[in-house]
PDB file of C-alpha atoms in Angstrom:
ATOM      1  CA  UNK A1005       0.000   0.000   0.000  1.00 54.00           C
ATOM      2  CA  UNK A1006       1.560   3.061  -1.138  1.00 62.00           C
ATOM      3  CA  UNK A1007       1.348   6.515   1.070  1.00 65.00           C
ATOM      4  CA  UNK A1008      -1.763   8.305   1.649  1.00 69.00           C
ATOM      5  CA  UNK A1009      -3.651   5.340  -0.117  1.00 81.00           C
ATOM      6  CA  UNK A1010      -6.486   5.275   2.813  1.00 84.00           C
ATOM      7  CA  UNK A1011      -6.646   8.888   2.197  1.00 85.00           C
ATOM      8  CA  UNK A1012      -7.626   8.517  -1.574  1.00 85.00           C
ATOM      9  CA  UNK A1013      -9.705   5.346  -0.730  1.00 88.00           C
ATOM     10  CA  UNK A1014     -12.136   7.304   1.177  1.00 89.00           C
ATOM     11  CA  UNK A1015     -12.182   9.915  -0.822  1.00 90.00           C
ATOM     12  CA  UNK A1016     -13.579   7.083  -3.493  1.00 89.00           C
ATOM     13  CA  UNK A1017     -15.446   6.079  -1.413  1.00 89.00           C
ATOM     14  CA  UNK A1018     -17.115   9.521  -0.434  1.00 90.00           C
ATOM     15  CA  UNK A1019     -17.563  10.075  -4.495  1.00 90.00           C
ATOM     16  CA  UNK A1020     -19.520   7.285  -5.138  1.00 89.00           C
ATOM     17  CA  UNK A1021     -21.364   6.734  -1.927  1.00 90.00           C
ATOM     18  CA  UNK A1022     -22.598  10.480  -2.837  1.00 89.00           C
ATOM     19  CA  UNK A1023     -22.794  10.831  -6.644  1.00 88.00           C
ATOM     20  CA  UNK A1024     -26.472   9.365  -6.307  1.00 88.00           C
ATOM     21  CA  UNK A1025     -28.114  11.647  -3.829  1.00 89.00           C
ATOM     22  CA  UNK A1026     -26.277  14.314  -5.107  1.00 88.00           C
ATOM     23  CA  UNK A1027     -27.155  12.949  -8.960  1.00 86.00           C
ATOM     24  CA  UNK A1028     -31.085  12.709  -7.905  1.00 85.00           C
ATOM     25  CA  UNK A1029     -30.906  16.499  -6.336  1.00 85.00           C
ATOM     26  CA  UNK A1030     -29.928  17.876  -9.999  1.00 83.00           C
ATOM     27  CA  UNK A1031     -26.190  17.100 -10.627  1.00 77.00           C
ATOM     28  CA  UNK A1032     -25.237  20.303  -9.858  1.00 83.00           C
ATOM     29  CA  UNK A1033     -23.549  19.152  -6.603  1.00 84.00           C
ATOM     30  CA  UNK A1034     -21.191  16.469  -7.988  1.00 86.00           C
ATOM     31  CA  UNK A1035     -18.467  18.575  -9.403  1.00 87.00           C
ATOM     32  CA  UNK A1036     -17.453  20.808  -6.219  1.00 88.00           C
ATOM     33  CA  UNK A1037     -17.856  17.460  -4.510  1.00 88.00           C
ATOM     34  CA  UNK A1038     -15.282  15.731  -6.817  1.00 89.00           C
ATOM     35  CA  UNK A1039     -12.985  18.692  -6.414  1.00 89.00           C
ATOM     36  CA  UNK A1040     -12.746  18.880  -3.035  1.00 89.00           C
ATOM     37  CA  UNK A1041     -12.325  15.475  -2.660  1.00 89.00           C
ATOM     38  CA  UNK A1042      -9.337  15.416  -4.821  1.00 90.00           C
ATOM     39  CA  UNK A1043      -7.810  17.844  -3.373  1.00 87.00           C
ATOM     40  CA  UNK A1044      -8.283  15.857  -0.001  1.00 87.00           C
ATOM     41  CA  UNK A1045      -6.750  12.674  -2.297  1.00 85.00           C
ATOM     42  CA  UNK A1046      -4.137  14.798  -3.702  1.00 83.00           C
ATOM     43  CA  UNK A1047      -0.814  12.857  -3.510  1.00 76.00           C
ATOM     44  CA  UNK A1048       1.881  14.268  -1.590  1.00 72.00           C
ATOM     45  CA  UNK A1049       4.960  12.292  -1.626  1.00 72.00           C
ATOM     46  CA  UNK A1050       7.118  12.250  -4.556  1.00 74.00           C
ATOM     47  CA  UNK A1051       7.296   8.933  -5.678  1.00 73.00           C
ATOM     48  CA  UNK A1052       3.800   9.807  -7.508  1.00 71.00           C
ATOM     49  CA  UNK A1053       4.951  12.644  -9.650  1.00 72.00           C
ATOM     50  CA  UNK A1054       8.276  11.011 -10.568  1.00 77.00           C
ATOM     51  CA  UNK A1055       7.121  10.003 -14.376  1.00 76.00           C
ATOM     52  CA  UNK A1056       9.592   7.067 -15.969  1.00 81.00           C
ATOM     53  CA  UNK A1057       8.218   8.537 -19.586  1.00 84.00           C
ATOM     54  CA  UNK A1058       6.908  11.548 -21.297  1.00 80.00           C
ATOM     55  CA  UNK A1059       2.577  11.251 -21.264  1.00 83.00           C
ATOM     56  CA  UNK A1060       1.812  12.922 -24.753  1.00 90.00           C
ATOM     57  CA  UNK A1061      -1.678  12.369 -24.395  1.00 89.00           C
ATOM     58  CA  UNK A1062      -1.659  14.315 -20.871  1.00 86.00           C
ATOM     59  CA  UNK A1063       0.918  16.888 -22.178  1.00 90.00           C
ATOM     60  CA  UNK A1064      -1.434  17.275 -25.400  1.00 94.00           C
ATOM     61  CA  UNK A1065      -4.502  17.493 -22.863  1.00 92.00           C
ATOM     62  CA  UNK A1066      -3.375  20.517 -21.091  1.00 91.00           C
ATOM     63  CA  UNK A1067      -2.068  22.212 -24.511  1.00 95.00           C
ATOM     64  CA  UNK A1068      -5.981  21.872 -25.299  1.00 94.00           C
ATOM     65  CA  UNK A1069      -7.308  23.235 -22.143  1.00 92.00           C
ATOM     66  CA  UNK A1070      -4.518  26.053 -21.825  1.00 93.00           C
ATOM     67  CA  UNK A1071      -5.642  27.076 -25.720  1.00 93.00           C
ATOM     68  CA  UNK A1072      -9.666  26.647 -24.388  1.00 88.00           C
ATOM     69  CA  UNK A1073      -8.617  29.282 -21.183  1.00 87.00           C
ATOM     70  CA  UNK A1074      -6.861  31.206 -24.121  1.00 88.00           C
ATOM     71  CA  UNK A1075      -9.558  31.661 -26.069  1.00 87.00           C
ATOM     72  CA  UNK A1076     -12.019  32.939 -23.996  1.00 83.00           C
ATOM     73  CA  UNK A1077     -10.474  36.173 -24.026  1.00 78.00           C
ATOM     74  CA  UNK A1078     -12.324  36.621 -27.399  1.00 82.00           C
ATOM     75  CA  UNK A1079     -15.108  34.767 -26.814  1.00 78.00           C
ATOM     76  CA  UNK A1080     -18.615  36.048 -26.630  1.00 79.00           C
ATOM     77  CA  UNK A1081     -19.361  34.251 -23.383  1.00 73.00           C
ATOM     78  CA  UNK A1082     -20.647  36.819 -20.673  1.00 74.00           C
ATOM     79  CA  UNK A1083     -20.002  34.130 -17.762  1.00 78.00           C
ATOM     80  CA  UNK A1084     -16.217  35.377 -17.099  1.00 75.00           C
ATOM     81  CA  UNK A1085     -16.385  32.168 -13.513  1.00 79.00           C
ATOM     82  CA  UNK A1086     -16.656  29.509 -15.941  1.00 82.00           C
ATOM     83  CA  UNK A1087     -13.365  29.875 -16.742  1.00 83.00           C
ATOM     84  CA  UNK A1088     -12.178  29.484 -13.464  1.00 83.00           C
ATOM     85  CA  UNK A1089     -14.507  26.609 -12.920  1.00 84.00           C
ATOM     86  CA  UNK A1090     -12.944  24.974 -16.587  1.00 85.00           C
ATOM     87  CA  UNK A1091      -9.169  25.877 -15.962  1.00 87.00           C
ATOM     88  CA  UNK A1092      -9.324  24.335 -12.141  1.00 88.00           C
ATOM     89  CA  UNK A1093     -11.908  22.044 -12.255  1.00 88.00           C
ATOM     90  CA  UNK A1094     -10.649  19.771 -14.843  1.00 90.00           C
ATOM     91  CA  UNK A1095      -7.574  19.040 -13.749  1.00 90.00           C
ATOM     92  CA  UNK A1096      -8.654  18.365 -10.382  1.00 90.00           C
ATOM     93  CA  UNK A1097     -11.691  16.061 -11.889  1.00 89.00           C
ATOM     94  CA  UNK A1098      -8.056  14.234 -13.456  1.00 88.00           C
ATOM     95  CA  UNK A1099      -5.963  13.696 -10.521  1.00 86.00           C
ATOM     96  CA  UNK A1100      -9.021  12.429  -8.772  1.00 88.00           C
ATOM     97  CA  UNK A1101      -9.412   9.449 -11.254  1.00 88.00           C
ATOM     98  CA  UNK A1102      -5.738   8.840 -11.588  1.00 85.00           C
ATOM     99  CA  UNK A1103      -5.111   8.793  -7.866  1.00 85.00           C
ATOM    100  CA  UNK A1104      -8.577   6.954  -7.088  1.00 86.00           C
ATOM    101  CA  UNK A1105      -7.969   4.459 -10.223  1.00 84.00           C
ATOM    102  CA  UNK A1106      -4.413   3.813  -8.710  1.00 81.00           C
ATOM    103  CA  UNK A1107      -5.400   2.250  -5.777  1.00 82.00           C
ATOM    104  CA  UNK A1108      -4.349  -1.476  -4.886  1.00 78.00           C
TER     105      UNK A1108
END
């Protein structure tokens, strides 16, 4: 069991166990949820973010959401927090399944 694996196991386990009250009250509630709990999942010790190989598909991933953060500066959307909610949420939504699909 690596470090802080109970701490990403509940976390899980606080996802699903709440995705379907939160899912039958509108949906609405499920992404802070997710984000706070991986933040409260978020790895600490190194050993995680030592990578043996370069991932494209994660380094082409963030090109697309940097150039979708971009963008909005000439977009016609009036909603200037979704871009907050985009350009933090989705990682975080990320490093929840990675750490939560890592588990043993």
């Amino acid at each position: 069991m690596q470090r802080g694996d109970t701490r990403a196991g509940w976390a899980g386990l606080l996802a699903f166990g709440f995705a379907w009250p939160f899912g039958g009250a509108g949906g609405l509630l499920i992404p802070p949820l997710v984000s706070l709990l991986a933040i409260i999942a978020f790895p600490i010790h190194r050993d995680f973010w030592q990578v043996a190989r370069i991932p494209w598909a994660l380094l082409f991933a963030g090109a697309f959401l940097a150039w979708a953060m971009i963008s909005f500066t000439w977009s016609p959307h009036d909603d200037a927090r979704q871009l907050w909610k985009t350009g933090l949420g989705v990682p975080l939504y990320i490093l929840f399944a990675v750490r939560v699909g890592q588990l043993d």
